[in-house]
């Protein structure tokens, strides 16, 4: 199979990485397709099964782990499992496209280690933990408890930033979008 490139965007929840990934998916020159992860949590807000995630039960998720169907998987939050199915990458490469991932820092680095040449691993840095808190509260799709759980994890995640190929500071969204586009463009045309 002709391998495309793997573009990984990782960051603490609320950093704006999903917004950046969605923007890049709209740029035809990048020829990107979103890697739909499997997740054991319930859909939030407007999320659609088979588009945002493959929403599966915890039991089904564990069956996939046993069968070694995952390229990487992680218990990102307690009892909330997320993972990239090997079949997902094959599906996208078969389309002749590059894969873009919106995944947690551990998963992102795992993909980088498995495919060092093909992967561009990008870390999206929020202005501050306070700003992260504000954004998560504003999103208000989750309980206070869940928000606090995400914030607690953010400091640990921020410490992994130097292990990525590049860090994008998302202080001003339009600047971050432009920078992300240029970075990905340079990488896939290299
Ligand atoms: P959320 O519940 O906000 O959609 O996602 C929670 C976290 O799990 C985010 O940091 C998201 O990027 C990450 N995530 C989503 N899919 C995957 C995946 O396939 N693997 C890993 N390791 N993390 C993922």
CSV table of C-alpha atoms and ligand atoms in Angstrom, one decimal:
chain,number,residue,atom,x,y,z
A,1,UNK,CA,0.0,0.0,0.0
A,2,UNK,CA,1.2,3.5,-0.8
A,3,UNK,CA,1.8,5.2,2.6
A,4,UNK,CA,0.6,8.7,3.0
A,5,UNK,CA,1.8,11.0,5.8
A,6,UNK,CA,0.6,11.0,9.4
A,7,UNK,CA,-0.1,14.4,10.9
A,8,UNK,CA,-0.6,14.3,14.7
A,9,UNK,CA,-2.2,17.1,16.7
A,10,UNK,CA,-2.0,16.6,20.4
A,11,UNK,CA,-2.7,19.0,23.3
A,12,UNK,CA,-4.6,19.3,26.5
A,13,UNK,CA,-8.4,19.3,26.1
A,14,UNK,CA,-9.5,22.9,25.5
A,15,UNK,CA,-6.3,24.1,23.7
A,16,UNK,CA,-8.1,24.5,20.4
A,17,UNK,CA,-6.5,21.6,18.6
A,18,UNK,CA,-9.9,20.3,17.3
A,19,UNK,CA,-10.6,23.7,15.8
A,20,UNK,CA,-7.2,23.7,14.1
A,21,UNK,CA,-7.7,20.1,12.8
A,22,UNK,CA,-11.1,21.0,11.4
A,23,UNK,CA,-9.7,24.0,9.7
A,24,UNK,CA,-6.9,21.9,8.1
A,25,UNK,CA,-9.4,19.3,6.9
A,26,UNK,CA,-11.0,22.1,4.8
A,27,UNK,CA,-7.7,22.9,3.0
A,28,UNK,CA,-7.8,20.9,-0.3
A,29,UNK,CA,-4.1,21.3,-1.0
A,30,UNK,CA,-3.3,19.2,2.1
A,31,UNK,CA,-5.2,16.1,1.0
A,32,UNK,CA,-6.1,15.2,4.6
A,33,UNK,CA,-8.6,12.7,6.0
A,34,UNK,CA,-9.5,12.6,9.7
A,35,UNK,CA,-8.6,9.5,11.6
A,36,UNK,CA,-11.8,8.6,13.4
A,37,UNK,CA,-10.8,7.1,16.8
A,38,UNK,CA,-12.8,4.5,18.7
A,39,UNK,CA,-14.0,5.8,22.0
A,40,UNK,CA,-15.8,4.1,24.9
A,41,UNK,CA,-17.5,7.3,26.1
A,42,UNK,CA,-20.9,8.5,25.2
A,43,UNK,CA,-21.4,11.1,22.4
A,44,UNK,CA,-21.4,14.8,23.6
A,45,UNK,CA,-23.5,17.5,22.1
A,46,UNK,CA,-23.7,17.3,18.3
A,47,UNK,CA,-21.2,14.4,18.0
A,48,UNK,CA,-22.0,11.8,15.4
A,49,UNK,CA,-21.0,8.1,15.4
A,50,UNK,CA,-18.8,7.2,12.5
A,51,UNK,CA,-17.8,10.9,12.0
A,52,UNK,CA,-16.4,12.3,15.3
A,53,UNK,CA,-15.7,8.9,16.8
A,54,UNK,CA,-16.7,5.2,16.5
A,55,UNK,CA,-18.6,5.1,19.8
A,56,UNK,CA,-18.4,1.6,21.1
A,57,UNK,CA,-19.0,0.0,24.5
A,58,UNK,CA,-16.2,-0.6,27.0
A,59,UNK,CA,-16.7,-4.3,26.4
A,60,UNK,CA,-16.3,-4.0,22.6
A,61,UNK,CA,-13.2,-1.8,23.2
A,62,UNK,CA,-11.6,-4.4,25.3
A,63,UNK,CA,-12.2,-7.0,22.6
A,64,UNK,CA,-10.4,-4.9,20.1
A,65,UNK,CA,-7.4,-4.6,22.5
A,66,UNK,CA,-7.3,-8.3,22.9
A,67,UNK,CA,-7.4,-8.9,19.1
A,68,UNK,CA,-4.5,-6.3,18.7
A,69,UNK,CA,-6.7,-4.2,16.4
A,70,UNK,CA,-5.3,-0.9,17.7
A,71,UNK,CA,-2.3,1.0,16.5
A,72,UNK,CA,-2.4,2.7,19.9
A,73,UNK,CA,-5.0,3.0,22.6
A,74,UNK,CA,-5.1,4.8,25.9
A,75,UNK,CA,-7.4,5.0,29.0
A,76,UNK,CA,-7.3,8.8,28.7
A,77,UNK,CA,-9.7,9.3,31.6
A,78,UNK,CA,-10.9,6.6,34.0
A,79,UNK,CA,-13.0,4.1,32.1
A,80,UNK,CA,-12.8,6.4,29.0
A,81,UNK,CA,-10.8,4.5,26.5
A,82,UNK,CA,-9.7,6.0,23.2
A,83,UNK,CA,-7.8,4.3,20.4
A,84,UNK,CA,-6.7,4.4,16.7
A,85,UNK,CA,-7.7,1.2,14.9
A,86,UNK,CA,-5.1,-0.1,12.4
A,87,UNK,CA,-8.0,-0.5,9.9
A,88,UNK,CA,-8.6,3.3,10.0
A,89,UNK,CA,-5.1,4.2,8.8
A,90,UNK,CA,-5.4,1.5,6.1
A,91,UNK,CA,-8.7,2.9,5.0
A,92,UNK,CA,-7.3,6.4,4.6
A,93,UNK,CA,-4.0,5.4,2.9
A,94,UNK,CA,-6.1,3.3,0.5
A,95,UNK,CA,-7.9,6.6,-0.5
A,96,UNK,CA,-4.4,8.0,-1.3
A,97,UNK,CA,-4.7,10.6,1.4
A,98,UNK,CA,-2.7,11.8,4.4
A,99,UNK,CA,-4.0,11.0,7.9
A,100,UNK,CA,-4.7,13.7,10.5
A,101,UNK,CA,-5.1,12.8,14.1
A,102,UNK,CA,-6.7,14.7,17.0
A,103,UNK,CA,-5.4,12.5,19.9
A,104,UNK,CA,-4.0,12.8,23.4
A,105,UNK,CA,-0.2,13.3,24.0
A,106,UNK,CA,0.6,9.7,24.8
A,107,UNK,CA,-1.1,8.3,21.7
A,108,UNK,CA,0.4,11.1,19.6
A,109,UNK,CA,4.0,10.3,20.7
A,110,UNK,CA,3.3,6.5,20.2
A,111,UNK,CA,2.4,7.1,16.6
A,112,UNK,CA,5.5,9.2,16.1
A,113,UNK,CA,7.7,6.4,17.5
A,114,UNK,CA,6.0,3.8,15.4
A,115,UNK,CA,6.3,5.8,12.2
A,116,UNK,CA,9.1,8.3,12.8
A,117,UNK,CA,9.7,9.2,9.1
A,118,UNK,CA,6.0,9.5,8.1
A,119,UNK,CA,4.8,11.5,11.1
A,120,UNK,CA,4.7,15.2,11.9
A,121,UNK,CA,3.9,15.4,15.6
A,122,UNK,CA,2.5,18.8,16.6
A,123,UNK,CA,1.8,20.0,20.1
A,124,UNK,CA,-0.8,22.8,20.5
A,125,UNK,CA,0.0,25.0,23.5
A,126,UNK,CA,-2.8,27.0,25.2
A,127,UNK,CA,-1.9,30.5,26.6
A,128,UNK,CA,-2.3,29.3,30.2
A,129,UNK,CA,-4.0,26.8,32.5
A,130,UNK,CA,-6.4,29.5,33.5
A,131,UNK,CA,-7.4,30.2,29.9
A,132,UNK,CA,-7.9,26.4,29.5
A,133,UNK,CA,-10.2,26.4,32.4
A,134,UNK,CA,-12.2,29.3,31.0
A,135,UNK,CA,-12.5,27.6,27.6
A,136,UNK,CA,-13.6,24.3,29.0
A,137,UNK,CA,-16.3,26.0,31.2
A,138,UNK,CA,-17.5,28.1,28.2
A,139,UNK,CA,-17.9,24.9,26.2
A,140,UNK,CA,-20.1,23.7,29.1
A,141,UNK,CA,-20.8,20.3,27.6
A,142,UNK,CA,-19.6,18.5,30.7
A,143,UNK,CA,-20.0,18.4,34.5
A,144,UNK,CA,-17.8,20.4,36.8
A,145,UNK,CA,-16.1,17.1,37.9
A,146,UNK,CA,-15.2,16.1,34.4
A,147,UNK,CA,-13.9,19.6,33.7
A,148,UNK,CA,-11.7,19.4,36.8
A,149,UNK,CA,-10.4,16.0,35.7
A,150,UNK,CA,-9.4,17.5,32.3
A,151,UNK,CA,-7.6,20.4,34.0
A,152,UNK,CA,-5.7,18.2,36.3
A,153,UNK,CA,-4.4,16.2,33.4
A,154,UNK,CA,-3.5,19.3,31.4
A,155,UNK,CA,-0.4,20.1,33.5
A,156,UNK,CA,1.0,16.6,33.0
A,157,UNK,CA,0.3,16.9,29.3
A,158,UNK,CA,2.0,20.3,29.0
A,159,UNK,CA,5.2,18.8,30.3
A,160,UNK,CA,5.4,16.5,27.2
A,161,UNK,CA,5.5,19.4,24.7
A,162,UNK,CA,9.3,19.3,24.1
A,163,UNK,CA,9.0,15.7,22.8
A,164,UNK,CA,7.0,16.8,19.8
A,165,UNK,CA,8.5,17.8,16.4
A,166,UNK,CA,7.0,21.3,16.8
A,167,UNK,CA,4.9,23.4,19.2
A,168,UNK,CA,2.2,25.8,18.0
A,169,UNK,CA,1.2,28.5,20.4
A,170,UNK,CA,-2.6,29.0,20.2
A,171,UNK,CA,-2.8,32.5,21.7
A,172,UNK,CA,-4.4,34.0,18.6
A,173,UNK,CA,-6.4,31.5,16.7
A,174,UNK,CA,-6.0,33.0,13.2
A,175,UNK,CA,-2.2,33.1,13.6
A,176,UNK,CA,-2.2,29.5,14.9
A,177,UNK,CA,-4.4,28.3,11.9
A,178,UNK,CA,-2.0,30.0,9.4
A,179,UNK,CA,1.1,28.5,11.1
A,180,UNK,CA,-0.5,25.0,11.2
A,181,UNK,CA,-1.4,25.2,7.5
A,182,UNK,CA,2.2,26.2,6.5
A,183,UNK,CA,3.8,23.5,8.7
A,184,UNK,CA,1.7,20.7,7.3
A,185,UNK,CA,2.1,21.9,3.8
A,186,UNK,CA,5.9,22.0,4.1
A,187,UNK,CA,5.9,18.5,5.7
A,188,UNK,CA,3.8,16.8,3.1
A,189,UNK,CA,5.7,18.4,0.2
A,190,UNK,CA,9.1,17.6,1.6
B,1,LIG,P1,-12.6,14.1,24.1
B,1,LIG,O1,-13.4,13.2,25.1
B,1,LIG,O2,-12.5,15.5,24.6
B,1,LIG,O3,-13.2,13.9,22.7
B,1,LIG,O4,-11.2,13.5,24.0
B,1,LIG,C1,-10.4,13.3,25.2
B,1,LIG,C2,-9.0,13.1,24.8
B,1,LIG,O5,-8.8,11.9,24.1
B,1,LIG,C3,-8.5,14.2,23.8
B,1,LIG,O6,-7.2,14.6,24.2
B,1,LIG,C4,-8.5,13.5,22.5
B,1,LIG,O7,-7.5,14.1,21.7
B,1,LIG,C5,-8.0,12.1,23.0
B,1,LIG,N1,-8.2,11.1,22.0
B,1,LIG,C6,-9.1,11.0,21.0
B,1,LIG,N2,-8.9,10.0,20.2
B,1,LIG,C7,-7.9,9.3,20.7
B,1,LIG,C8,-7.1,8.1,20.2
B,1,LIG,O8,-7.5,7.5,19.3
B,1,LIG,N3,-6.1,7.8,21.0
B,1,LIG,C9,-5.6,8.5,22.0
B,1,LIG,N4,-4.6,8.1,22.6
B,1,LIG,N5,-6.3,9.6,22.4
B,1,LIG,C10,-7.4,10.0,21.8
